[in-house]
Coordinates of C-alpha atoms in Angstrom, one line a residue:
M1 CA 42.9 -76.2 -111.1
S2 CA 43.7 -72.5 -111.3
G3 CA 40.3 -71.8 -109.9
I4 CA 41.0 -73.9 -106.8
F5 CA 44.7 -73.1 -106.2
R6 CA 46.2 -69.6 -105.9
L7 CA 49.8 -70.3 -107.0
S8 CA 50.9 -66.8 -105.8
G9 CA 50.2 -67.8 -102.2
D10 CA 48.6 -64.4 -101.5
E11 CA 45.2 -65.7 -100.6
D12 CA 43.8 -68.3 -98.2
F13 CA 44.2 -71.8 -99.4
F14 CA 40.5 -72.5 -99.3
N15 CA 37.7 -70.0 -98.7
G16 CA 34.2 -71.3 -98.2
G17 CA 33.1 -74.7 -99.3
T18 CA 33.5 -78.3 -98.3
M19 CA 36.2 -79.6 -100.6
H20 CA 39.7 -80.1 -99.0
L21 CA 42.7 -81.5 -100.8
S22 CA 46.0 -82.4 -99.2
P23 CA 49.3 -83.6 -100.6
G24 CA 48.7 -87.0 -99.2
S25 CA 45.4 -87.5 -101.0
C26 CA 46.8 -86.7 -104.5
P27 CA 50.2 -88.2 -104.9
G28 CA 52.4 -86.6 -107.6
V29 CA 50.4 -83.4 -107.6
Y30 CA 52.3 -80.2 -106.8
L31 CA 50.7 -78.0 -104.3
P32 CA 52.2 -74.6 -103.3
P33 CA 52.7 -73.8 -99.6
R34 CA 49.4 -72.8 -98.1
K35 CA 48.8 -70.4 -95.3
R36 CA 47.3 -71.2 -91.9
L37 CA 43.5 -71.6 -92.2
R38 CA 41.8 -68.4 -91.0
V39 CA 38.3 -69.5 -91.8
A40 CA 36.7 -69.4 -88.4
A41 CA 39.6 -68.5 -86.1
S42 CA 37.8 -65.5 -84.7
S43 CA 34.6 -67.4 -84.1
L44 CA 36.2 -70.6 -82.9
Y45 CA 38.3 -68.9 -80.2
S46 CA 36.0 -66.0 -79.4
G47 CA 34.9 -67.6 -76.1
F48 CA 38.5 -68.3 -75.1
E49 CA 39.6 -64.7 -75.9
K50 CA 36.9 -63.3 -73.7
K51 CA 38.2 -65.3 -70.8
Q52 CA 41.7 -64.0 -71.5
T53 CA 40.7 -60.3 -71.3
S54 CA 40.7 -60.6 -67.5
S55 CA 44.1 -60.0 -65.9
I56 CA 45.7 -60.2 -62.4
E57 CA 42.9 -57.8 -61.3
V58 CA 40.6 -60.9 -61.1
L59 CA 42.7 -62.1 -58.1
P60 CA 41.2 -61.4 -54.7
D61 CA 42.7 -58.6 -52.7
E62 CA 44.2 -61.2 -50.4
C63 CA 46.2 -62.7 -53.2
L64 CA 47.4 -59.4 -54.5
F65 CA 48.3 -58.4 -50.9
E66 CA 50.5 -61.5 -50.6
I67 CA 52.1 -60.9 -54.0
L68 CA 52.8 -57.2 -53.5
R69 CA 54.2 -57.6 -50.0
R70 CA 56.9 -59.8 -51.4
L71 CA 58.3 -57.2 -53.7
P72 CA 62.1 -57.1 -53.2
S73 CA 62.7 -53.3 -53.2
G74 CA 61.2 -49.9 -53.0
K75 CA 61.8 -49.4 -56.8
E76 CA 59.5 -52.3 -57.6
R77 CA 56.9 -51.1 -55.0
S78 CA 56.8 -47.6 -56.5
A79 CA 56.5 -49.1 -60.1
C80 CA 53.6 -51.3 -59.0
A81 CA 51.9 -48.3 -57.3
C82 CA 51.8 -46.6 -60.6
V83 CA 49.8 -49.4 -62.2
S84 CA 46.4 -48.4 -60.7
K85 CA 44.8 -46.8 -57.8
H86 CA 43.7 -50.3 -56.6
W87 CA 47.3 -51.5 -56.4
L88 CA 48.4 -48.2 -54.8
N89 CA 45.7 -48.7 -52.1
I90 CA 46.8 -52.3 -51.4
L91 CA 50.5 -51.3 -51.2
S92 CA 49.7 -48.5 -48.8
S93 CA 47.8 -50.9 -46.6
I94 CA 50.8 -53.1 -46.1
K95 CA 52.3 -52.5 -42.7
A96 CA 56.0 -52.4 -42.2
N97 CA 56.1 -55.6 -40.2
E98 CA 54.0 -57.4 -42.9
S99 CA 56.5 -56.8 -45.7
V100 CA 58.8 -59.7 -46.4
Q101 CA 61.6 -57.3 -47.4
E102 CA 63.0 -55.7 -44.3
V103 CA 63.5 -51.9 -44.7
E104 CA 65.6 -49.7 -42.5
S105 CA 63.6 -46.5 -42.0
E106 CA 65.2 -43.7 -40.1
G107 CA 62.8 -40.9 -40.9
F108 CA 64.9 -38.6 -42.9
L109 CA 62.2 -37.3 -45.3
S110 CA 59.8 -34.4 -44.8
R111 CA 56.5 -33.9 -46.7
S112 CA 53.9 -31.1 -46.7
L113 CA 50.4 -31.1 -48.3
E114 CA 48.2 -28.0 -48.5
G115 CA 44.8 -27.2 -49.8
N116 CA 43.5 -29.2 -52.7
K117 CA 46.7 -31.2 -52.9
A118 CA 46.0 -32.8 -49.6
T119 CA 44.1 -36.0 -50.5
D120 CA 44.0 -39.6 -49.3
L121 CA 45.5 -40.6 -52.7
R122 CA 48.6 -38.4 -52.2
L123 CA 49.0 -39.7 -48.7
A124 CA 49.0 -43.3 -50.0
A125 CA 51.6 -42.4 -52.6
I126 CA 53.8 -40.7 -49.9
S127 CA 53.4 -43.8 -47.8
V128 CA 54.6 -46.1 -50.6
G129 CA 57.2 -43.8 -52.0
T130 CA 59.0 -42.8 -48.8
S131 CA 59.0 -46.2 -47.1
T132 CA 62.3 -47.4 -48.7
R133 CA 64.0 -44.0 -49.2
G134 CA 65.0 -43.2 -45.7
G135 CA 61.5 -43.2 -44.2
L136 CA 59.1 -40.3 -43.6
G137 CA 60.1 -38.4 -40.5
K138 CA 57.9 -35.2 -40.8
L139 CA 54.5 -34.8 -42.3
Q140 CA 52.4 -31.6 -42.4
I141 CA 48.9 -31.6 -43.7
R142 CA 47.0 -28.3 -44.1
G143 CA 43.4 -28.9 -45.3
N144 CA 40.8 -26.4 -46.5
G145 CA 38.0 -27.0 -44.0
F146 CA 34.9 -28.9 -45.1
E147 CA 36.3 -29.2 -48.6
S148 CA 39.3 -31.2 -47.4
K149 CA 39.8 -34.6 -49.0
V150 CA 41.9 -36.1 -46.2
T151 CA 40.1 -38.8 -44.1
D152 CA 41.0 -41.5 -41.7
A153 CA 41.9 -43.7 -44.7
G154 CA 44.7 -41.4 -45.7
L155 CA 46.1 -41.3 -42.1
G156 CA 45.8 -45.1 -42.1
S157 CA 48.1 -45.3 -45.2
I158 CA 50.7 -43.1 -43.5
A159 CA 50.4 -45.2 -40.3
Y160 CA 51.0 -48.5 -42.1
G161 CA 53.9 -47.3 -44.3
C162 CA 55.7 -44.8 -42.2
P163 CA 56.5 -46.2 -38.8
S164 CA 59.5 -43.8 -38.5
L165 CA 57.2 -40.7 -38.4
K166 CA 58.3 -38.4 -35.6
V167 CA 56.6 -35.0 -36.4
L168 CA 52.9 -34.8 -37.5
S169 CA 50.8 -31.7 -38.0
L170 CA 47.1 -31.9 -38.9
W171 CA 45.5 -28.6 -39.6
N172 CA 41.9 -27.9 -40.6
L173 CA 40.8 -31.5 -41.3
P174 CA 37.2 -32.0 -40.2
A175 CA 37.0 -35.5 -41.8
V176 CA 39.8 -36.9 -39.6
S177 CA 38.6 -38.6 -36.4
D178 CA 39.9 -40.7 -33.6
V179 CA 40.1 -43.7 -35.9
G180 CA 42.8 -42.2 -38.0
L181 CA 44.7 -40.7 -35.0
S182 CA 44.5 -44.1 -33.2
E183 CA 46.1 -45.8 -36.3
I184 CA 48.9 -43.3 -36.2
A185 CA 49.3 -43.9 -32.4
R186 CA 49.5 -47.7 -32.8
S187 CA 51.8 -47.8 -35.9
C188 CA 54.0 -44.8 -35.3
P189 CA 55.2 -45.1 -31.7
M190 CA 58.2 -42.8 -32.4
I191 CA 56.0 -39.6 -32.6
E192 CA 57.7 -36.8 -30.8
K193 CA 55.8 -33.7 -31.9
L194 CA 52.0 -33.6 -32.6
D195 CA 50.1 -30.6 -33.7
L196 CA 46.3 -30.9 -33.9
S197 CA 44.5 -27.7 -35.1
R198 CA 40.8 -27.4 -36.1
C199 CA 40.2 -31.1 -36.1
P200 CA 36.7 -31.3 -34.6
G201 CA 36.5 -35.1 -35.1
V202 CA 39.3 -35.8 -32.7
T203 CA 38.2 -36.4 -29.1
D204 CA 39.6 -37.6 -25.9
K205 CA 39.7 -41.1 -27.3
G206 CA 42.3 -40.1 -29.9
L207 CA 44.5 -38.4 -27.3
V208 CA 44.3 -41.4 -25.0
A209 CA 45.5 -43.6 -27.9
I210 CA 48.5 -41.2 -28.3
A211 CA 49.2 -41.3 -24.6
E212 CA 49.2 -45.1 -24.5
N213 CA 51.4 -45.7 -27.5
C214 CA 53.6 -42.6 -28.0
Q215 CA 55.9 -42.5 -25.0
N216 CA 58.4 -40.3 -26.8
L217 CA 55.9 -37.4 -27.2
S218 CA 57.7 -34.2 -26.2
D219 CA 55.7 -31.4 -27.9
L220 CA 51.9 -31.3 -28.1
T221 CA 49.7 -28.6 -29.6
I222 CA 45.9 -28.7 -29.4
D223 CA 44.2 -25.8 -31.1
S224 CA 40.5 -25.3 -31.7
C225 CA 39.6 -29.0 -31.3
S226 CA 36.1 -28.9 -29.9
G227 CA 36.0 -32.6 -29.1
V228 CA 39.0 -32.7 -26.8
G229 CA 38.3 -32.4 -23.1
N230 CA 39.9 -32.8 -19.7
E231 CA 40.2 -36.6 -19.9
G232 CA 42.5 -36.3 -22.9
L233 CA 44.9 -34.0 -21.1
R234 CA 44.8 -36.2 -18.0
A235 CA 45.8 -39.2 -20.1
I236 CA 48.7 -37.3 -21.6
A237 CA 49.9 -36.2 -18.1
R238 CA 49.8 -39.8 -16.8
R239 CA 51.7 -41.5 -19.6
C240 CA 53.8 -39.0 -21.6
T241 CA 56.7 -38.4 -19.1
N242 CA 58.9 -37.0 -21.9
L243 CA 56.6 -34.1 -22.6
R244 CA 58.4 -30.8 -22.5
S245 CA 56.1 -28.4 -24.3
I246 CA 52.3 -28.1 -24.2
S247 CA 50.1 -25.6 -26.0
V248 CA 46.3 -25.6 -25.7
R249 CA 44.1 -23.0 -27.4
S250 CA 40.4 -22.5 -27.8
C251 CA 39.2 -25.9 -26.6
P252 CA 35.8 -25.2 -24.9
R253 CA 35.7 -28.6 -23.2
I254 CA 39.0 -28.1 -21.4
G255 CA 38.9 -26.4 -18.0
D256 CA 40.6 -26.4 -14.7
Q257 CA 40.2 -30.2 -14.2
G258 CA 42.4 -31.0 -17.2
V259 CA 44.8 -28.1 -17.0
A260 CA 45.4 -28.2 -13.3
F261 CA 45.9 -32.0 -13.3
L262 CA 48.4 -31.7 -16.2
L263 CA 50.4 -29.0 -14.5
A264 CA 50.5 -30.8 -11.2
Q265 CA 51.5 -34.1 -12.8
A266 CA 54.0 -32.8 -15.4
G267 CA 55.1 -29.5 -13.9
S268 CA 58.4 -31.0 -12.8
Y269 CA 59.5 -31.7 -16.4
L270 CA 57.4 -29.3 -18.6
T271 CA 59.6 -26.4 -19.8
K272 CA 57.2 -24.6 -22.1
V273 CA 53.5 -23.9 -21.3
K274 CA 51.1 -22.0 -23.5
L275 CA 47.4 -21.5 -22.4
Q276 CA 45.2 -19.5 -24.7
M277 CA 41.5 -18.7 -24.6
L278 CA 40.5 -21.4 -22.2
N279 CA 37.8 -21.7 -19.6
V280 CA 40.2 -21.8 -16.7
T281 CA 40.3 -19.8 -13.4
G282 CA 43.0 -18.7 -11.0
M283 CA 43.2 -22.3 -9.7
S284 CA 45.2 -23.4 -12.7
L285 CA 47.7 -20.6 -12.3
A286 CA 47.9 -21.4 -8.6
V287 CA 48.8 -25.0 -9.4
L288 CA 51.3 -23.8 -11.9
G289 CA 52.9 -21.6 -9.3
H290 CA 53.3 -24.5 -6.9
Y291 CA 54.3 -27.3 -9.3
G292 CA 55.9 -25.6 -12.3
A293 CA 59.4 -26.1 -11.1
A294 CA 60.8 -26.8 -14.6
V295 CA 58.8 -24.2 -16.6
T296 CA 61.1 -21.7 -18.4
D297 CA 58.6 -20.2 -20.9
L298 CA 55.0 -19.3 -20.1
V299 CA 52.4 -17.8 -22.5
L300 CA 49.0 -16.8 -21.1
H301 CA 46.5 -15.4 -23.6
G302 CA 42.8 -14.5 -23.3
L303 CA 42.2 -16.2 -19.9
Q304 CA 39.2 -14.1 -18.9
G305 CA 38.3 -16.3 -16.0
V306 CA 41.6 -15.7 -14.2
N307 CA 41.5 -12.9 -11.6
E308 CA 44.2 -10.9 -9.8
K309 CA 44.4 -13.5 -7.1
G310 CA 45.4 -16.1 -9.6
F311 CA 48.4 -14.2 -10.8
W312 CA 49.3 -13.2 -7.2
V313 CA 49.3 -16.8 -6.0
M314 CA 51.3 -17.9 -9.0
G315 CA 54.0 -15.5 -8.2
N316 CA 54.0 -15.8 -4.4
A317 CA 54.0 -19.6 -4.5
K318 CA 57.6 -19.2 -5.5
G319 CA 57.6 -22.6 -7.2
M320 CA 58.7 -21.2 -10.7
K321 CA 62.3 -20.6 -9.9
K322 CA 63.4 -21.3 -13.5
L323 CA 60.9 -19.1 -15.3
K324 CA 62.8 -17.0 -17.9
S325 CA 60.1 -15.7 -20.3
L326 CA 56.6 -14.5 -19.5
S327 CA 54.1 -13.3 -22.1
V328 CA 50.6 -12.2 -21.0
T329 CA 47.9 -10.9 -23.5
S330 CA 44.4 -9.8 -22.8
C331 CA 44.2 -11.1 -19.2
R332 CA 42.1 -8.9 -16.9
G333 CA 43.7 -10.5 -13.9
M334 CA 47.1 -9.1 -14.7
T335 CA 47.4 -6.0 -12.5
D336 CA 50.1 -4.1 -10.7
V337 CA 49.8 -6.5 -7.8
G338 CA 50.1 -9.6 -9.9
L339 CA 53.0 -8.2 -11.9
E340 CA 54.9 -7.4 -8.7
A341 CA 54.3 -10.8 -7.3
V342 CA 55.5 -12.5 -10.5
G343 CA 58.6 -10.4 -10.5
S344 CA 59.5 -11.2 -6.9
G345 CA 58.5 -14.9 -7.1
C346 CA 60.5 -15.7 -10.3
P347 CA 64.1 -14.7 -9.6
D348 CA 65.4 -15.9 -13.0
L349 CA 62.8 -13.9 -15.1
K350 CA 64.6 -12.3 -18.0
H351 CA 61.9 -11.5 -20.7
V352 CA 58.4 -10.0 -20.1
S353 CA 55.8 -9.1 -22.7
L354 CA 52.5 -7.5 -21.7
N355 CA 49.9 -6.9 -24.4
K356 CA 46.5 -5.4 -23.8
C357 CA 46.9 -5.6 -20.0
L358 CA 44.7 -2.6 -19.3
L359 CA 45.0 -2.7 -15.6
V360 CA 48.8 -2.5 -15.5
S361 CA 50.0 1.0 -14.7
G362 CA 53.3 2.8 -14.1
K363 CA 53.3 1.7 -10.5
G364 CA 53.4 -1.9 -11.5
L365 CA 56.3 -1.3 -13.9
V366 CA 58.4 0.3 -11.2
A367 CA 57.6 -2.5 -8.9
L368 CA 58.7 -5.0 -11.6
A369 CA 61.9 -3.1 -12.1
K370 CA 62.8 -3.3 -8.5
S371 CA 61.9 -7.0 -8.0
A372 CA 63.1 -8.6 -11.3
L373 CA 66.8 -8.0 -10.9
V374 CA 68.0 -9.9 -13.9
L375 CA 65.3 -8.7 -16.4
E376 CA 66.8 -8.2 -19.9
S377 CA 63.8 -7.2 -22.0
L378 CA 60.4 -5.7 -21.6
K379 CA 57.7 -5.2 -24.3
L380 CA 54.5 -3.3 -23.7
E381 CA 51.8 -3.1 -26.3
E382 CA 48.4 -1.4 -25.9
C383 CA 48.9 -0.9 -22.2
H384 CA 47.2 2.5 -22.0
R385 CA 47.6 3.1 -18.3
I386 CA 51.4 3.3 -18.7
N387 CA 52.3 6.9 -18.3
N388 CA 55.6 8.9 -18.4
F389 CA 56.2 8.2 -14.7
G390 CA 55.9 4.4 -15.2
Y391 CA 57.9 4.4 -18.4
F392 CA 60.9 6.4 -17.3
G393 CA 60.6 5.2 -13.7
F394 CA 61.1 1.6 -14.9
L395 CA 64.2 2.6 -16.9
M396 CA 65.7 4.4 -14.0
N397 CA 65.1 1.5 -11.5
C398 CA 65.7 -1.5 -13.6
G399 CA 68.8 -3.6 -13.0
S400 CA 72.0 -3.4 -15.0
K401 CA 71.0 -6.4 -17.1
L402 CA 68.2 -4.7 -19.1
K403 CA 69.1 -4.7 -22.8
A404 CA 65.9 -4.1 -24.7
F405 CA 62.8 -2.0 -24.1
S406 CA 59.8 -1.8 -26.5
L407 CA 56.7 0.4 -26.3
V408 CA 53.9 -0.1 -28.9
N409 CA 50.7 1.8 -29.3
C410 CA 50.5 3.0 -25.6
L411 CA 48.3 6.0 -25.5
G412 CA 49.0 7.0 -21.9
L413 CA 52.2 8.9 -22.6
N414 CA 51.9 12.7 -22.6
Q415 CA 54.5 15.1 -23.9
E416 CA 53.3 17.9 -21.6
S417 CA 53.6 15.9 -18.4
H418 CA 56.5 16.5 -16.0
L419 CA 59.4 14.1 -16.5
P420 CA 61.3 12.8 -13.4
S421 CA 64.7 14.2 -12.6
T422 CA 67.7 12.0 -13.3
S423 CA 70.9 11.5 -11.5
C424 CA 74.1 10.3 -13.2
I425 CA 72.7 6.9 -14.0
S426 CA 74.2 5.0 -17.0
S427 CA 71.7 2.5 -18.4
S428 CA 72.8 -0.7 -20.1
L429 CA 70.0 -0.5 -22.6
R430 CA 71.1 -1.6 -26.1
S431 CA 67.8 -1.6 -28.0
L432 CA 65.0 1.0 -27.8
S433 CA 61.7 0.7 -29.7
V434 CA 58.8 3.1 -29.6
R435 CA 56.0 2.8 -32.1
C436 CA 52.8 4.7 -32.6
C437 CA 52.8 6.4 -29.2
P438 CA 51.5 9.9 -29.9
G439 CA 52.6 11.2 -26.5
F440 CA 56.3 10.4 -27.1
G441 CA 58.3 13.3 -28.5
D442 CA 61.5 15.3 -28.3
A443 CA 61.3 15.8 -24.5
S444 CA 61.2 12.0 -24.0
L445 CA 64.2 11.5 -26.3
S446 CA 66.2 14.2 -24.6
F447 CA 65.5 12.6 -21.3
L448 CA 66.6 9.2 -22.5
G449 CA 69.8 10.7 -24.0
K450 CA 70.9 11.6 -20.5
F451 CA 71.5 8.1 -19.4
C452 CA 71.1 5.7 -22.4
H453 CA 74.7 5.9 -23.7
Q454 CA 75.1 2.4 -25.1
L455 CA 72.2 2.1 -27.6
Q456 CA 72.9 0.2 -30.8
D457 CA 69.4 -0.3 -32.1
I458 CA 66.9 2.6 -32.3
D459 CA 63.4 2.0 -33.6
L460 CA 61.2 5.1 -33.6
C461 CA 58.2 4.6 -35.9
G462 CA 55.1 6.8 -36.5
L463 CA 56.1 9.5 -34.0
N464 CA 54.8 12.8 -35.2
G465 CA 56.2 14.6 -32.1
V466 CA 59.8 13.6 -32.9
T467 CA 61.9 16.2 -34.7
D468 CA 65.6 16.7 -35.5
A469 CA 66.3 18.2 -32.1
G470 CA 65.0 15.1 -30.2
V471 CA 66.9 12.6 -32.3
L472 CA 70.1 14.7 -32.2
S473 CA 70.0 14.8 -28.4
L474 CA 69.9 11.0 -28.4
L475 CA 72.6 10.6 -31.0
Q476 CA 75.1 12.9 -29.3
S477 CA 75.1 11.0 -26.0
N478 CA 75.8 7.7 -27.6
N479 CA 79.3 6.4 -27.2
V480 CA 79.3 2.9 -28.7
G481 CA 78.0 3.4 -32.3
L482 CA 74.6 2.8 -33.7
V483 CA 74.0 -0.2 -35.9
K484 CA 70.3 -0.1 -36.8
V485 CA 68.2 3.1 -37.0
N486 CA 64.6 3.1 -38.0
L487 CA 62.8 6.4 -38.3
S488 CA 60.0 5.4 -40.6
G489 CA 56.9 7.5 -40.3
C490 CA 58.6 10.3 -38.4
V491 CA 57.4 13.0 -40.8
N492 CA 59.2 15.9 -39.0
V493 CA 62.7 14.4 -39.3
S494 CA 64.9 16.0 -42.1
D495 CA 68.3 15.7 -43.7
N496 CA 69.9 17.2 -40.7
T497 CA 69.3 14.1 -38.7
V498 CA 70.7 11.8 -41.4
S499 CA 73.8 14.1 -41.8
A500 CA 74.5 14.0 -38.0
L501 CA 73.9 10.3 -37.9
S502 CA 76.2 9.4 -40.8
M503 CA 79.0 11.6 -39.5
S504 CA 79.0 10.3 -35.9
H505 CA 77.9 6.7 -36.5
G506 CA 78.9 6.0 -40.1
H507 CA 81.6 3.5 -39.2
T508 CA 79.1 1.2 -37.4
L509 CA 75.7 1.9 -39.1
E510 CA 74.4 -1.1 -41.0
S511 CA 70.7 -0.4 -41.5
L512 CA 68.8 2.8 -42.1
N513 CA 65.1 3.1 -42.6
L514 CA 63.6 6.5 -43.6
D515 CA 60.3 5.2 -45.1
G516 CA 57.7 8.0 -45.1
C517 CA 60.0 10.7 -43.8
K518 CA 58.7 13.3 -46.3
N519 CA 61.4 15.8 -45.6
I520 CA 64.2 13.5 -46.7
T521 CA 65.9 14.5 -50.0
D522 CA 69.0 13.5 -52.0
A523 CA 71.2 15.2 -49.5
S524 CA 70.7 12.3 -47.1
L525 CA 71.9 9.7 -49.6
V526 CA 74.9 11.9 -50.5
T527 CA 76.0 12.1 -46.9
V528 CA 75.3 8.3 -46.4
A529 CA 77.4 7.5 -49.5
K530 CA 80.2 9.7 -48.2
N531 CA 80.4 8.7 -44.5
C532 CA 78.9 5.2 -44.1
Y533 CA 81.2 2.3 -44.6
S534 CA 79.2 -0.7 -43.4
V535 CA 75.6 0.1 -44.4
N536 CA 73.9 -2.8 -46.3
D537 CA 70.2 -2.0 -45.9
I538 CA 68.7 1.4 -46.9
D539 CA 65.0 2.2 -47.2
V540 CA 64.0 5.7 -48.5
S541 CA 60.6 4.7 -49.8
N542 CA 58.0 7.6 -50.0
T543 CA 60.6 10.3 -49.7
L544 CA 61.8 13.1 -52.0
V545 CA 64.8 11.1 -53.2
S546 CA 65.5 11.3 -56.9
D547 CA 68.0 10.1 -59.6
H548 CA 70.8 12.3 -58.1
G549 CA 70.6 10.4 -54.8
I550 CA 70.9 7.0 -56.5
K551 CA 73.8 8.3 -58.5
A552 CA 75.6 9.3 -55.3
L553 CA 75.1 5.8 -53.8
A554 CA 76.4 4.2 -57.0
S555 CA 79.5 6.4 -57.0
S556 CA 80.3 6.2 -53.3
P557 CA 84.0 6.3 -52.6
N558 CA 83.4 3.7 -49.8
H559 CA 82.3 1.0 -52.3
L560 CA 79.0 0.3 -50.5
N561 CA 78.1 -3.3 -50.1
L562 CA 74.4 -2.7 -50.3
Q563 CA 72.2 -5.8 -50.1
V564 CA 68.7 -4.3 -49.7
L565 CA 67.6 -1.0 -51.3
S566 CA 64.0 0.2 -51.0
L567 CA 62.8 3.0 -53.3
G568 CA 59.1 2.4 -53.3
G569 CA 56.9 5.4 -54.0
C570 CA 59.7 7.7 -54.9
S571 CA 58.3 9.7 -57.9
G572 CA 61.7 11.4 -58.4
I573 CA 63.4 8.3 -59.6
T574 CA 63.2 7.7 -63.4
D575 CA 64.8 5.6 -66.1
K576 CA 68.0 7.6 -65.8
S577 CA 68.8 5.6 -62.6
K578 CA 68.9 2.4 -64.6
A579 CA 72.7 2.3 -65.0
C580 CA 73.3 3.2 -61.3
I581 CA 70.9 0.6 -60.1
Q582 CA 72.7 -2.0 -62.3
K583 CA 76.0 -1.0 -60.7
L584 CA 74.5 -1.3 -57.2
G585 CA 72.9 -4.5 -58.3
R586 CA 76.3 -6.4 -58.2
T587 CA 75.7 -6.9 -54.4
L588 CA 71.9 -6.4 -54.1
L589 CA 69.8 -9.2 -52.9
G590 CA 66.5 -7.2 -52.6
L591 CA 65.3 -4.2 -54.6
N592 CA 61.9 -2.4 -54.1
I593 CA 60.8 -0.1 -57.0
Q594 CA 57.1 -0.4 -56.5
R595 CA 55.0 2.6 -57.3
C596 CA 57.9 4.4 -59.0
G597 CA 55.7 5.7 -61.8
R598 CA 58.5 7.2 -63.8
I599 CA 60.4 3.9 -64.2
S600 CA 59.3 2.3 -67.5
S601 CA 58.4 -1.3 -68.1
S602 CA 61.4 -1.7 -70.4
T603 CA 63.7 -0.6 -67.6
V604 CA 62.1 -3.0 -65.2
D605 CA 62.5 -5.8 -67.8
T606 CA 66.2 -5.0 -68.1
L607 CA 66.7 -5.0 -64.4
L608 CA 64.9 -8.3 -64.1
E609 CA 67.1 -9.8 -66.7
Q610 CA 70.5 -8.5 -65.5
L611 CA 70.0 -8.6 -61.8
W612 CA 69.0 -12.2 -61.7
R613 CA 70.3 -12.7 -58.2
C614 CA 68.2 -9.9 -56.8
D615 CA 64.6 -10.3 -55.6
I616 CA 62.9 -7.3 -57.3
L617 CA 59.5 -5.9 -56.2
Y618 CA 58.0 -3.8 -59.0

């Protein structure tokens, strides 16, 4: 009996054999409780268990689709999206109108993907995750060229789950084509701003889809999209009557047929037009001059096919009455004749910028000054035919509205040339900027000092011909108080200029830049600390300033409220300035101590730890 029964109950009741006893077969015999028979459980049910290993994944996608679209809230949708990529892809393919649960999506959220992080999978996750959290309103995708992992499938996910999308930027995505853009157009009719840059797979077909479905489009940018041509622009012009801003750049298939049609059709409501590096001629500008009644901002860049006549007609057509800002870069057709025509034909012109317009001379500037009576600012860069006569003639003839004048890298100025005589003219100029013009020196500053009495912002950079005498002549004539002074790279300016500046304008001076002025010493910081009450930005990088100057700033009786201090490349500053910098650091938001070789790493670590509010460059 003991060989058959294990009274302890620790083993199986019966193991191997054919004999089986039960309490019913042997009345009166005591049998201990026996365990469930395990003999062949694994083998008996092995077939059944194999069938049970399959899960909900065996359901067709159609069934999963019907299940997932009935999820009651966004929390459940997000949780299910984390189960597998398969579920995520199905969830992202559910359109807003296919979901049983109605979701109010106002488009409050903004997302940006760049480089390797820009993938179809992430777009699918964004589609699912934002659909019930206010809705996606702005999406920016910046790919990395042919290595980009964003395709039409990713855009399809966004289209299905983000009907509230209003702003879309697609940059450098060669795998995106008309298919994806068309899905966006059909499912996201609220699109207001669209930026397509370096998307060679997008053609006119994609733009036509946008034009037919996105009636709210107000801002369109097309940059380096080789597949887009004239038909796409024409479709936009016909259907998008809310368009206010258009920018087209480096699209070889776009020419006069597309641009002229767009400007003629939409010129009455377009306010901002930017045409860059296109194969257009003067015809497009002529059409703009006739029909651009609403245009206020115009940018023309690299239009090599436009000649002088194009600019002349644009101005003399007198149809651009509301033009306020004009920027022209590298356009051979911009000459003195064209500049004068634009000035006289655009009575509301206030801001003009000319860059690399090599045929514009001083004569054109004087003509502009006499015709553009409300001009407020003029910027000239790399216009080498501008000479002293044109520069000063413009300032003497411009209207009383002129507030800012900038001259950058213009090589036509000559210190030895004769300067025009001045009468008792008082200029309204508030901001003067002259950078890297070797012919600009003390004589020019002395001339300006005779009638520029209201300057508040002086920017004189990289001018070897400027010395203390020239700057002092300009400072002495000022009667309103300078706010910003930038003398960086003026190697012949010394402490005398800073002393005179701080004593006569210390009550208004807020920003002082002396970067690269090799004759500046601690004396400059001492006088600034003593006389300047409002200064908050000081740059003395690459000067002779030492610990003594920093100590003077820290112990200033005026309790300086410095926010930015730049000391880069000052070899005279050592660890001894640590305590003074810490004191100044109570208000500092930016500190530059790069290339200060005598400041040790331990001092840098201390400053990083204690000045935690300050952005430190070291």
